[in-house]
mmCIF file of C-alpha atoms in Angstrom:
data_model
loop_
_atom_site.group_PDB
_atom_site.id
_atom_site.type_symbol
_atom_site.label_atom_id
_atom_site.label_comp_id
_atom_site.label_asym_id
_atom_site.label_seq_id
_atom_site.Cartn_x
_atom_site.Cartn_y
_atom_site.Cartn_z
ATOM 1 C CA UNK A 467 0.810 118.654 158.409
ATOM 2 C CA UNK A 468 4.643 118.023 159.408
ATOM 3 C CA UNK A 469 3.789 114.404 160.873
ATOM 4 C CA UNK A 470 2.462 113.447 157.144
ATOM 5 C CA UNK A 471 4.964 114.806 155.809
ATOM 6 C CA UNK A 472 7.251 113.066 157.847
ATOM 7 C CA UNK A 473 5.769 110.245 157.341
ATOM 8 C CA UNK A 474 5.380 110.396 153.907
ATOM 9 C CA UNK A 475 9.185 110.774 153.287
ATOM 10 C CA UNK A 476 10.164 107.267 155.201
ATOM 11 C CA UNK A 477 7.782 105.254 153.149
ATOM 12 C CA UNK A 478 9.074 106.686 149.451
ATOM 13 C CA UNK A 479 12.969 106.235 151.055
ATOM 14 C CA UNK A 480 11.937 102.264 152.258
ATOM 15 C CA UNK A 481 10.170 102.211 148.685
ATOM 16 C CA UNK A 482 13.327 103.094 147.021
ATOM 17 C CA UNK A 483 15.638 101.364 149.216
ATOM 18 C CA UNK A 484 13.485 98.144 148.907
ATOM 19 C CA UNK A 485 13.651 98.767 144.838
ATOM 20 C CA UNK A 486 17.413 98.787 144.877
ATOM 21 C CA UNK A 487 17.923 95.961 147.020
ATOM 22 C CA UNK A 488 14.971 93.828 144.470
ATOM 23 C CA UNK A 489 17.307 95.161 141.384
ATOM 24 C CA UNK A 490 20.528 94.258 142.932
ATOM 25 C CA UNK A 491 19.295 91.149 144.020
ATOM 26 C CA UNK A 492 17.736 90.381 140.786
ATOM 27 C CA UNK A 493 21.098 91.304 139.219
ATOM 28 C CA UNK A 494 23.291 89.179 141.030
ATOM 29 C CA UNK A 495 21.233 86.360 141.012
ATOM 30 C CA UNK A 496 21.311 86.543 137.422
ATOM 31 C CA UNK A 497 24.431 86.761 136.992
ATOM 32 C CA UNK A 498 24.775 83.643 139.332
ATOM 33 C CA UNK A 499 22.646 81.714 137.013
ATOM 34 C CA UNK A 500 24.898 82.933 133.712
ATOM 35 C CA UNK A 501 27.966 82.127 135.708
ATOM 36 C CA UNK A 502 26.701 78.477 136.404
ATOM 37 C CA UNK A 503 25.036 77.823 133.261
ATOM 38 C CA UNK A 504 27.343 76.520 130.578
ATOM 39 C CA UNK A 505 26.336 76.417 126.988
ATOM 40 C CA UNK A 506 27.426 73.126 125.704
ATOM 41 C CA UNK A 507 27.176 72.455 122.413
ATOM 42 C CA UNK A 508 24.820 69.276 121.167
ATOM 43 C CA UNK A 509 26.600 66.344 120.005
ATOM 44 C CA UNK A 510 24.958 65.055 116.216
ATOM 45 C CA UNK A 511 23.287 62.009 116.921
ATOM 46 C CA UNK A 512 25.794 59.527 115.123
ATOM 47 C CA UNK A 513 26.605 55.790 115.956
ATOM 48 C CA UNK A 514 30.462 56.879 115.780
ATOM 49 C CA UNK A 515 32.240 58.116 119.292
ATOM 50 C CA UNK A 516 33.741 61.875 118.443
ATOM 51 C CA UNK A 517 37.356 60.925 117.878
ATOM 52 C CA UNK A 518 40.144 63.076 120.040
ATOM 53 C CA UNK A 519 40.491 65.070 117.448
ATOM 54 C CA UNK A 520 36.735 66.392 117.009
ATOM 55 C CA UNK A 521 37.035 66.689 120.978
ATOM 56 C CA UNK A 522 40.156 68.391 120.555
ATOM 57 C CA UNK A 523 39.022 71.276 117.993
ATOM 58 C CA UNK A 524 35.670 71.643 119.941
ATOM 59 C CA UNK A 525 34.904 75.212 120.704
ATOM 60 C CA UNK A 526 35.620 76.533 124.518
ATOM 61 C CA UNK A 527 31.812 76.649 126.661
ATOM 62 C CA UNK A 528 31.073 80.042 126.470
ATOM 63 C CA UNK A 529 29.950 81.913 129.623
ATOM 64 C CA UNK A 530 26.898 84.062 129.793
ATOM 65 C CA UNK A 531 28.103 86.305 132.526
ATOM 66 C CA UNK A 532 28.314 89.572 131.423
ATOM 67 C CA UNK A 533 30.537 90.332 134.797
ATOM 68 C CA UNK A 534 32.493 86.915 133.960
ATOM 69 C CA UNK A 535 32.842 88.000 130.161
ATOM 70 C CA UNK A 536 34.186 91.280 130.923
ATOM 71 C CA UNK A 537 36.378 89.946 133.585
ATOM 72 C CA UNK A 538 37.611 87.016 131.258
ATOM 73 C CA UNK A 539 37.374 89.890 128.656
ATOM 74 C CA UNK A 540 40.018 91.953 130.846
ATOM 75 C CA UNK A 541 42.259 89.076 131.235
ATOM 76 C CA UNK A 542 42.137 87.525 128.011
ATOM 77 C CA UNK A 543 42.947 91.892 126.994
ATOM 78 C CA UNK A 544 45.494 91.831 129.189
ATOM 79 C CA UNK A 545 47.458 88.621 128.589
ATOM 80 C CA UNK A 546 46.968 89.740 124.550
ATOM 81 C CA UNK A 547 48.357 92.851 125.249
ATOM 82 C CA UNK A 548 51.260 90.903 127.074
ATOM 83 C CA UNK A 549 51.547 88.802 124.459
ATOM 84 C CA UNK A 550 51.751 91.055 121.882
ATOM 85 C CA UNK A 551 54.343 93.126 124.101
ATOM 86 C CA UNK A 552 56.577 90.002 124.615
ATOM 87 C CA UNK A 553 55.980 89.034 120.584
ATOM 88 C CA UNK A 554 56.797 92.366 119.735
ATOM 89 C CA UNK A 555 60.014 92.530 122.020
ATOM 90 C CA UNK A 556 61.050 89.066 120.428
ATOM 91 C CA UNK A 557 60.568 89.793 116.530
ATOM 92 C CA UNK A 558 62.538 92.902 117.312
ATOM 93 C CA UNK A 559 65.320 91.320 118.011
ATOM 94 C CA UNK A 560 64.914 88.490 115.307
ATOM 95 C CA UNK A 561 64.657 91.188 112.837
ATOM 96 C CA UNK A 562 67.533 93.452 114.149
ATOM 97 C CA UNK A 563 69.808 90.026 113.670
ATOM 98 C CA UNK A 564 68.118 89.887 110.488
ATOM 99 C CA UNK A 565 68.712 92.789 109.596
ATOM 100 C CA UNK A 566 72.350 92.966 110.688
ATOM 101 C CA UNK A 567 73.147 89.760 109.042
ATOM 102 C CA UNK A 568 71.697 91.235 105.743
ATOM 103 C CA UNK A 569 73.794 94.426 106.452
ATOM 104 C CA UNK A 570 76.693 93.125 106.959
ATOM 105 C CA UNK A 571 79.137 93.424 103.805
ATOM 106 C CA UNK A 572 82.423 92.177 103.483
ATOM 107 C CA UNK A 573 85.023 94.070 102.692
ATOM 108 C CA UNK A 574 88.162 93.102 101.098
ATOM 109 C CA UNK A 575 91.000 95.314 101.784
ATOM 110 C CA UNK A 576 93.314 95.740 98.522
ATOM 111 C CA UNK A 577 96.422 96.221 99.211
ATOM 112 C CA UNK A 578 98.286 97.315 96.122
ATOM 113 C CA UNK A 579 101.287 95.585 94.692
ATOM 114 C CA UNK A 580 104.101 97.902 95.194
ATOM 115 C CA UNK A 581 106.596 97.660 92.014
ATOM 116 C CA UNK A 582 110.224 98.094 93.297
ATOM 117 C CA UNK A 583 111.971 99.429 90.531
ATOM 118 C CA UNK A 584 116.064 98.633 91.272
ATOM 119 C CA UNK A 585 118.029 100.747 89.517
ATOM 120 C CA UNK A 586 121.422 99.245 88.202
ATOM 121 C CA UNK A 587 123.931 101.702 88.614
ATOM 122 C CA UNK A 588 127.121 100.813 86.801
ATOM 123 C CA UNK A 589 130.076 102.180 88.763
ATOM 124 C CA UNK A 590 132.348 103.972 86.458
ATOM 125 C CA UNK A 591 135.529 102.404 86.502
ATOM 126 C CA UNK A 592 138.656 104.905 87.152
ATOM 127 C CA UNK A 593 140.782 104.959 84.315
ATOM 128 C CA UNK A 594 144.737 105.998 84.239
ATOM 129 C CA UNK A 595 145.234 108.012 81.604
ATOM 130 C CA UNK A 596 148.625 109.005 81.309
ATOM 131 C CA UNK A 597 149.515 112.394 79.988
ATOM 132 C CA UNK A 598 151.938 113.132 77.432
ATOM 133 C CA UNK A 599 155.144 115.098 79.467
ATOM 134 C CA UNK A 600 157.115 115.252 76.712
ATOM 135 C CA UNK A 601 157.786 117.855 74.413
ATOM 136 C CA UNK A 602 156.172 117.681 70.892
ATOM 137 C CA UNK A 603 158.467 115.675 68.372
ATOM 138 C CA UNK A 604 160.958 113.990 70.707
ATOM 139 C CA UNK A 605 162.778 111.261 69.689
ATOM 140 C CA UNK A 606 161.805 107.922 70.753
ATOM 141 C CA UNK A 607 162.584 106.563 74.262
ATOM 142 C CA UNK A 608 163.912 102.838 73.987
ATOM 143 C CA UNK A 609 162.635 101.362 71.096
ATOM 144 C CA UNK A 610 161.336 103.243 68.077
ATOM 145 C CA UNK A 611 157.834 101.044 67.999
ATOM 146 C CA UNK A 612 155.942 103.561 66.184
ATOM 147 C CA UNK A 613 153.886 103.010 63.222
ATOM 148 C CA UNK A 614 150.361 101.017 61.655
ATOM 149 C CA UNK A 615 152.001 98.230 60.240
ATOM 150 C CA UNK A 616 151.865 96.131 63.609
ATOM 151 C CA UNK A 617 149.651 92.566 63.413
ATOM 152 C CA UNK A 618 148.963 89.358 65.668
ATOM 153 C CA UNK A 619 146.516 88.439 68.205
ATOM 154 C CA UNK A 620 144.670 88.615 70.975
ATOM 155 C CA UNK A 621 144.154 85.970 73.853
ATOM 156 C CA UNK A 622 142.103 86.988 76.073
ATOM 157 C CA UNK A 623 140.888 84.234 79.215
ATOM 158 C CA UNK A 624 137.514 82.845 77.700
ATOM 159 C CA UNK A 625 137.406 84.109 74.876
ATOM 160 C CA UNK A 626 139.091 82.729 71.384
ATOM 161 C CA UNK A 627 142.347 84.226 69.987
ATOM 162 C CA UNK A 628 141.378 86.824 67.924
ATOM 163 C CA UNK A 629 143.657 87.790 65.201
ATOM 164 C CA UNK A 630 144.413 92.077 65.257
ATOM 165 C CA UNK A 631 146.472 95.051 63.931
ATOM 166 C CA UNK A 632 147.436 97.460 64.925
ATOM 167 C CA UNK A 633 148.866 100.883 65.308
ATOM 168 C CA UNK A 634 151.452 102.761 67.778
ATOM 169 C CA UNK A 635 152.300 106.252 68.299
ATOM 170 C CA UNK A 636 154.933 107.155 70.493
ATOM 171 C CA UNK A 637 156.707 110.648 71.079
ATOM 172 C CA UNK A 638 159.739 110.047 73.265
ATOM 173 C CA UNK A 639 158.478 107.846 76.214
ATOM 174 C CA UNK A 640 155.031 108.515 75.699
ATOM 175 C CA UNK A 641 153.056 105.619 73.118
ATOM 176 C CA UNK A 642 149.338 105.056 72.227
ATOM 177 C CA UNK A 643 148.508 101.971 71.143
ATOM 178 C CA UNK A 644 145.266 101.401 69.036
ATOM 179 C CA UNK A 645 144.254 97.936 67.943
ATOM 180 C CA UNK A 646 141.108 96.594 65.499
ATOM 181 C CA UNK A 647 139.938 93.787 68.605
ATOM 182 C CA UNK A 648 136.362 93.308 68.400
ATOM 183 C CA UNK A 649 136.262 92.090 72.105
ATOM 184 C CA UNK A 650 134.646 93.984 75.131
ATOM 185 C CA UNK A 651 138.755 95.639 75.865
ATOM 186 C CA UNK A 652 141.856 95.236 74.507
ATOM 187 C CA UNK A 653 141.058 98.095 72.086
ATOM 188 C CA UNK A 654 143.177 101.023 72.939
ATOM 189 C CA UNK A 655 146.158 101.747 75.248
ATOM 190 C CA UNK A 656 148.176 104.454 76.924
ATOM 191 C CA UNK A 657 151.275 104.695 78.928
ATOM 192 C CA UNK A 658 154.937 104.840 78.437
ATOM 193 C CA UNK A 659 158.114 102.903 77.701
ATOM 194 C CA UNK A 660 161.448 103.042 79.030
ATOM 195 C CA UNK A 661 165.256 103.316 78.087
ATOM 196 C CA UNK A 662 165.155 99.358 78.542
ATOM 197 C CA UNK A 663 161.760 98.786 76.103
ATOM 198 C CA UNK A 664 159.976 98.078 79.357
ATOM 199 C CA UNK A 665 156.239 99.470 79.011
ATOM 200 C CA UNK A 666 153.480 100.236 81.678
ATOM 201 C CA UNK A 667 150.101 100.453 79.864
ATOM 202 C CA UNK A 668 146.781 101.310 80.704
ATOM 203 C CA UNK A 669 143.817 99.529 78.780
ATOM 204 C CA UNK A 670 141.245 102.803 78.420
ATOM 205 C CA UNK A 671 138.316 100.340 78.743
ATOM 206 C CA UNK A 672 139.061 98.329 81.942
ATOM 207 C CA UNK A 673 141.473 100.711 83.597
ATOM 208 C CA UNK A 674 143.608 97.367 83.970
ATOM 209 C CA UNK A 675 147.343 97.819 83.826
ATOM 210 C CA UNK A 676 149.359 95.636 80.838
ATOM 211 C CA UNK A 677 153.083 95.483 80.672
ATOM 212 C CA UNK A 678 155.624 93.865 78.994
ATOM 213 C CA UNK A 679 155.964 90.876 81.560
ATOM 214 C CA UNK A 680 158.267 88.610 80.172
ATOM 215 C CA UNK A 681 160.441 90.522 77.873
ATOM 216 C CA UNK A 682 161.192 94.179 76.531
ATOM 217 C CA UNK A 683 159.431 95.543 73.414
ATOM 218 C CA UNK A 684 161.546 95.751 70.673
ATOM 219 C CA UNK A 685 161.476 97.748 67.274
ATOM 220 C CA UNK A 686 159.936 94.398 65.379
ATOM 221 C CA UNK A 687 158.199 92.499 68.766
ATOM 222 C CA UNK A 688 155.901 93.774 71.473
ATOM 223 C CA UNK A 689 154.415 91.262 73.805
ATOM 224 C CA UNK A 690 152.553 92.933 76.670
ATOM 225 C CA UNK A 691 150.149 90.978 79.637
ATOM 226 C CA UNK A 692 147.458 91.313 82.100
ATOM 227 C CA UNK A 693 147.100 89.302 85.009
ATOM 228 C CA UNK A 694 143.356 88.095 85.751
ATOM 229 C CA UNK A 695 141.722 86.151 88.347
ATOM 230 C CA UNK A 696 143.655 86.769 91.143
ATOM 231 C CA UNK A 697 147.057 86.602 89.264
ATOM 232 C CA UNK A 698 146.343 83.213 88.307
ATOM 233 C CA UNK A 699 146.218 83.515 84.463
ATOM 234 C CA UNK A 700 146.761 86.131 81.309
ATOM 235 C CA UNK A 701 145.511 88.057 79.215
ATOM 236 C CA UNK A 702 147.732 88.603 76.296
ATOM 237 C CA UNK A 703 148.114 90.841 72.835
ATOM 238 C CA UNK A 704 151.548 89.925 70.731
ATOM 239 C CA UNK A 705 152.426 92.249 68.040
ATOM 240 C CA UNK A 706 154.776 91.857 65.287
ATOM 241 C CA UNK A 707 156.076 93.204 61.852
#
């Protein structure tokens, strides 16, 4: 019984091995044929040539090999998927740029106008004001110039002559001098006169000094100056009554 069995078992393994090699065979050749076979498509029986552009839009041959198609299919999957890789890489960037460039604002720095507010400051002129030393009621130093029926002028550089009275006070050396000018000074003065009729007065709206430059006060006439513009000209107020 062993050698039948023996025997038995080569000739259903060369059955089997001879099936394979009849299936593989069968296979390959098969897939020869598909591989070599190219479907082409039929032209339409027409007078007219296909022009270059028919040719041009025909459709590929397809191949029948299932082993081709899925090899071709592999490629053709793989240079989609590089493709699409490299396409998708690209409109990344075109839409980043895009994207920035729509983004991108402008902005316009304000810089506010800064109002500089100057501030005139008017510097208060010093102004001699001479005190009265004497004792109330003394008798007049000089010339007796007091009283309010004093009138004249005033001629002051730039201005027309004005015509003025005026009225004096005086207690011993000390006199006040009050006038009706309607110009910017020349209005009021203070200061004293001498035993000669010489006077030093201060106008109390300039601060400038007026004396009696070219002659004495006397008990009718008082004539007193104020040099201006570097000494080159006068001011002037004459008095009489």
């Amino acid at each position: 019984m062993k050698p039948v069995r023996k025997h038995y078992f080569r000739h259903s393994l060369s059955i089997c091995l001879i099936f394979m090699l009849v299936v593989m065979n069968s296979y390959v050749k098969t897939a020869w044929a598909d591989s070599s076979v190219t479907a082409t498509p039929e032209l339409k029986k027409d007078t007219d040539t296909p022009s270059a552009e028919k040719k041009e839009n025909a459709p590929e041959p397809e191949k029948t090999s299932s082993g081709n198609t899925l090899l071709y299919a592999g490629i053709g999957v793989g240079a989609a998927v590089a493709i699409a890789a490299a396409a998708g890489s690209g409109g990344g960037d075109s839409s980043d740029s895009d994207t920035s460039s729509t983004a991108a604002t402008t902005t316009t720095t304000t810089t506010p106008t800064t109002t500089k507010t100057t501030t005139t400051t008017t510097k208060k002129v010093k102004i001699t004001k001479p005190k009265d030393t004497n004792p109330e009621g003394s008798e007049p130093v000089g010339a007796d110039i007091a009283g309010s029926n004093w009138s004249g002028f005033i001629d002051l550089v730039g201005s027309a002559k004005q015509s003025i009275t005026a009225t004096i006070s005086q207690n011993g050396t000390y006199v006040v001098i009050r006038t009706t000018s309607s110009r910017e000074y020349g209005k009021k003065f203070i200061g004293n006169i001498n035993s000669d009729g010489f006077m030093k007065l201060y106008d109390q709206s300039t601060g400038e000094l007026w004396t009696t430059h070219y002659g004495n006060a006397t008990a009718n006439k008082i004539d007193i100056y104020d040099f201006v513009d570097n000494y080159q000209d006068l001011d002037q107020i004459s008095l009489q009554r």
